[in-house]
């Protein structure tokens, strides 16, 4: 859950920087076109994947250090 919160916060900042808008488009919103929605989803997915991999890797290294396995 913490990873999701971290990824969400990072995505919000990246989106704000990239688009100049405070909120990312929702898939069901009529305000945005397909392109903007799909780009936002791709960026969000990539950030989530990186954060998840970093957390998983960190946990694995910590367990290895603690147990030697």
CSV table of N, CA and C in Angstrom, one decimal:
chain,number,residue,atom,x,y,z
A,1,UNK,N,0.8,-1.2,0.0
A,1,UNK,CA,0.0,0.0,0.0
A,1,UNK,C,0.9,1.3,0.0
A,2,UNK,N,2.0,1.2,0.7
A,2,UNK,CA,2.8,2.3,0.8
A,2,UNK,C,3.4,2.6,-0.6
A,3,UNK,N,3.8,1.5,-1.3
A,3,UNK,CA,4.3,1.7,-2.7
A,3,UNK,C,3.3,2.4,-3.6
A,4,UNK,N,2.0,2.0,-3.5
A,4,UNK,CA,1.0,2.7,-4.3
A,4,UNK,C,0.9,4.2,-4.0
A,5,UNK,N,1.0,4.5,-2.7
A,5,UNK,CA,0.9,5.9,-2.3
A,5,UNK,C,2.1,6.7,-2.8
A,6,UNK,N,3.3,6.1,-2.7
A,6,UNK,CA,4.5,6.7,-3.2
A,6,UNK,C,4.4,6.9,-4.8
A,7,UNK,N,4.0,5.8,-5.5
A,7,UNK,CA,3.8,5.9,-6.9
A,7,UNK,C,2.8,7.0,-7.3
A,8,UNK,N,1.7,7.1,-6.6
A,8,UNK,CA,0.7,8.1,-6.8
A,8,UNK,C,1.2,9.5,-6.7
A,9,UNK,N,2.0,9.7,-5.6
A,9,UNK,CA,2.5,11.0,-5.4
A,9,UNK,C,3.6,11.4,-6.5
A,10,UNK,N,4.4,10.4,-6.9
A,10,UNK,CA,5.4,10.7,-7.9
A,10,UNK,C,4.7,11.0,-9.2
A,11,UNK,N,3.6,10.2,-9.5
A,11,UNK,CA,2.9,10.4,-10.8
A,11,UNK,C,2.3,11.8,-10.8
A,12,UNK,N,1.7,12.2,-9.7
A,12,UNK,CA,1.0,13.5,-9.7
A,12,UNK,C,2.0,14.6,-10.0
A,13,UNK,N,3.2,14.5,-9.4
A,13,UNK,CA,4.2,15.5,-9.7
A,13,UNK,C,4.7,15.5,-11.1
A,14,UNK,N,4.9,14.3,-11.6
A,14,UNK,CA,5.4,14.1,-13.0
A,14,UNK,C,4.3,14.7,-14.0
A,15,UNK,N,3.1,14.3,-13.7
A,15,UNK,CA,2.0,14.8,-14.6
A,15,UNK,C,1.9,16.3,-14.6
A,16,UNK,N,2.0,16.9,-13.4
A,16,UNK,CA,1.9,18.4,-13.2
A,16,UNK,C,3.0,19.0,-14.0
A,17,UNK,N,4.2,18.5,-13.9
A,17,UNK,CA,5.4,19.0,-14.7
A,17,UNK,C,5.2,18.8,-16.2
A,18,UNK,N,4.8,17.7,-16.6
A,18,UNK,CA,4.7,17.4,-18.0
A,18,UNK,C,3.5,18.1,-18.7
A,19,UNK,N,2.4,18.2,-18.1
A,19,UNK,CA,1.2,18.8,-18.7
A,19,UNK,C,0.9,20.2,-18.3
A,20,UNK,N,1.4,20.6,-17.1
A,20,UNK,CA,1.1,21.9,-16.6
A,20,UNK,C,-0.3,21.9,-15.9
A,21,UNK,N,-0.9,20.8,-15.8
A,21,UNK,CA,-2.2,20.6,-15.2
A,21,UNK,C,-2.1,20.0,-13.8
A,22,UNK,N,-2.9,20.4,-12.9
A,22,UNK,CA,-2.8,19.8,-11.5
A,22,UNK,C,-3.3,18.3,-11.5
A,23,UNK,N,-4.4,18.0,-12.2
A,23,UNK,CA,-5.0,16.7,-12.1
A,23,UNK,C,-4.8,15.9,-13.4
A,24,UNK,N,-4.5,14.6,-13.3
A,24,UNK,CA,-4.4,13.8,-14.5
A,24,UNK,C,-5.8,13.4,-15.0
A,25,UNK,N,-5.9,13.2,-16.3
A,25,UNK,CA,-7.2,12.8,-16.8
A,25,UNK,C,-7.7,11.5,-16.3
A,26,UNK,N,-9.0,11.4,-16.0
A,26,UNK,CA,-9.6,10.1,-15.7
A,26,UNK,C,-10.1,9.5,-17.0
A,27,UNK,N,-10.1,8.2,-17.0
A,27,UNK,CA,-10.4,7.5,-18.2
A,27,UNK,C,-11.9,7.7,-18.6
A,28,UNK,N,-12.7,8.0,-17.7
A,28,UNK,CA,-14.2,8.2,-18.0
A,28,UNK,C,-14.5,9.7,-18.2
A,29,UNK,N,-13.5,10.6,-18.2
A,29,UNK,CA,-13.8,12.0,-18.3
A,29,UNK,C,-14.0,12.3,-19.8
A,30,UNK,N,-15.0,13.1,-20.1
A,30,UNK,CA,-15.2,13.6,-21.5
A,30,UNK,C,-14.3,14.8,-21.8
A,31,UNK,N,-13.7,15.4,-20.8
A,31,UNK,CA,-12.8,16.6,-21.1
A,31,UNK,C,-11.6,16.3,-21.9
A,32,UNK,N,-11.1,15.1,-21.9
A,32,UNK,CA,-9.8,14.7,-22.4
A,32,UNK,C,-10.0,13.7,-23.6
A,33,UNK,N,-9.1,13.8,-24.6
A,33,UNK,CA,-9.1,12.9,-25.7
A,33,UNK,C,-8.4,11.6,-25.4
A,34,UNK,N,-8.5,10.7,-26.3
A,34,UNK,CA,-7.9,9.4,-26.1
A,34,UNK,C,-6.4,9.5,-25.9
A,35,UNK,N,-5.7,10.3,-26.7
A,35,UNK,CA,-4.3,10.5,-26.6
A,35,UNK,C,-3.8,10.8,-25.2
A,36,UNK,N,-4.4,11.9,-24.6
A,36,UNK,CA,-4.0,12.3,-23.3
A,36,UNK,C,-4.3,11.3,-22.2
A,37,UNK,N,-5.4,10.6,-22.3
A,37,UNK,CA,-5.8,9.6,-21.4
A,37,UNK,C,-4.8,8.4,-21.4
A,38,UNK,N,-4.5,8.0,-22.7
A,38,UNK,CA,-3.6,6.9,-22.8
A,38,UNK,C,-2.1,7.2,-22.4
A,39,UNK,N,-1.7,8.4,-22.7
A,39,UNK,CA,-0.4,8.8,-22.2
A,39,UNK,C,-0.3,8.9,-20.7
A,40,UNK,N,-1.3,9.5,-20.1
A,40,UNK,CA,-1.3,9.5,-18.6
A,40,UNK,C,-1.3,8.1,-18.0
A,41,UNK,N,-2.1,7.2,-18.6
A,41,UNK,CA,-2.1,5.8,-18.1
A,41,UNK,C,-0.8,5.1,-18.3
A,42,UNK,N,-0.1,5.4,-19.4
A,42,UNK,CA,1.2,4.8,-19.6
A,42,UNK,C,2.3,5.3,-18.7
A,43,UNK,N,2.2,6.6,-18.4
A,43,UNK,CA,3.2,7.2,-17.5
A,43,UNK,C,2.9,6.6,-16.1
A,44,UNK,N,1.6,6.6,-15.7
A,44,UNK,CA,1.3,6.1,-14.4
A,44,UNK,C,1.7,4.6,-14.2
A,45,UNK,N,1.5,3.8,-15.2
A,45,UNK,CA,1.9,2.4,-15.1
A,45,UNK,C,3.4,2.2,-15.0
A,46,UNK,N,4.1,3.0,-15.8
A,46,UNK,CA,5.6,2.9,-15.7
A,46,UNK,C,6.1,3.3,-14.4
A,47,UNK,N,5.6,4.4,-13.8
A,47,UNK,CA,6.0,4.8,-12.5
A,47,UNK,C,5.7,3.8,-11.4
A,48,UNK,N,4.4,3.2,-11.5
A,48,UNK,CA,4.1,2.2,-10.5
A,48,UNK,C,5.0,1.0,-10.7
A,49,UNK,N,5.3,0.6,-11.9
A,49,UNK,CA,6.2,-0.6,-12.1
A,49,UNK,C,7.6,-0.4,-11.5
A,50,UNK,N,8.1,0.8,-11.7
A,50,UNK,CA,9.5,1.1,-11.2
A,50,UNK,C,9.4,1.2,-9.7
A,51,UNK,N,8.4,1.8,-9.1
A,51,UNK,CA,8.3,1.8,-7.6
A,51,UNK,C,8.2,0.4,-7.0
A,52,UNK,N,7.3,-0.4,-7.6
A,52,UNK,CA,7.1,-1.7,-7.2
A,52,UNK,C,8.4,-2.5,-7.2
A,53,UNK,N,9.2,-2.4,-8.4
A,53,UNK,CA,10.4,-3.1,-8.5
A,53,UNK,C,11.4,-2.7,-7.5
A,54,UNK,N,11.5,-1.4,-7.2
A,54,UNK,CA,12.4,-0.9,-6.2
A,54,UNK,C,12.1,-1.4,-4.8
A,55,UNK,N,10.8,-1.4,-4.5
A,55,UNK,CA,10.4,-1.9,-3.2
A,55,UNK,C,10.7,-3.4,-3.0
A,56,UNK,N,10.3,-4.2,-4.1
A,56,UNK,CA,10.6,-5.6,-4.1
A,56,UNK,C,12.1,-5.9,-4.0
A,57,UNK,N,12.9,-5.2,-4.7
A,57,UNK,CA,14.3,-5.4,-4.7
A,57,UNK,C,14.9,-5.1,-3.3
A,58,UNK,N,14.5,-4.0,-2.7
A,58,UNK,CA,14.9,-3.5,-1.4
A,58,UNK,C,14.6,-4.6,-0.4
A,59,UNK,N,13.3,-5.1,-0.4
A,59,UNK,CA,12.9,-6.1,0.5
A,59,UNK,C,13.7,-7.4,0.4
A,60,UNK,N,14.0,-7.8,-0.9
A,60,UNK,CA,14.8,-9.0,-1.1
A,60,UNK,C,16.2,-8.9,-0.6
A,61,UNK,N,16.8,-7.7,-0.8
A,61,UNK,CA,18.1,-7.5,-0.3
A,61,UNK,C,18.2,-7.4,1.2
A,62,UNK,N,17.2,-6.9,1.8
A,62,UNK,CA,17.1,-6.8,3.3
A,62,UNK,C,17.0,-8.2,3.9
A,63,UNK,N,16.1,-9.0,3.3
A,63,UNK,CA,15.9,-10.4,3.7
A,63,UNK,C,17.2,-11.2,3.5
A,64,UNK,N,17.9,-11.0,2.4
A,64,UNK,CA,19.2,-11.7,2.2
A,64,UNK,C,20.2,-11.3,3.2
A,65,UNK,N,20.3,-10.0,3.5
A,65,UNK,CA,21.3,-9.6,4.6
A,65,UNK,C,20.9,-10.1,5.9
A,66,UNK,N,19.6,-10.2,6.2
A,66,UNK,CA,19.2,-10.7,7.6
A,66,UNK,C,19.4,-12.2,7.7
A,67,UNK,N,19.2,-13.0,6.6
A,67,UNK,CA,19.2,-14.4,6.7
A,67,UNK,C,20.4,-15.1,6.1
A,68,UNK,N,21.1,-14.3,5.2
A,68,UNK,CA,22.2,-14.9,4.5
A,68,UNK,C,21.8,-15.7,3.3
A,69,UNK,N,20.5,-15.8,3.0
A,69,UNK,CA,20.0,-16.6,1.9
A,69,UNK,C,19.3,-15.7,0.9
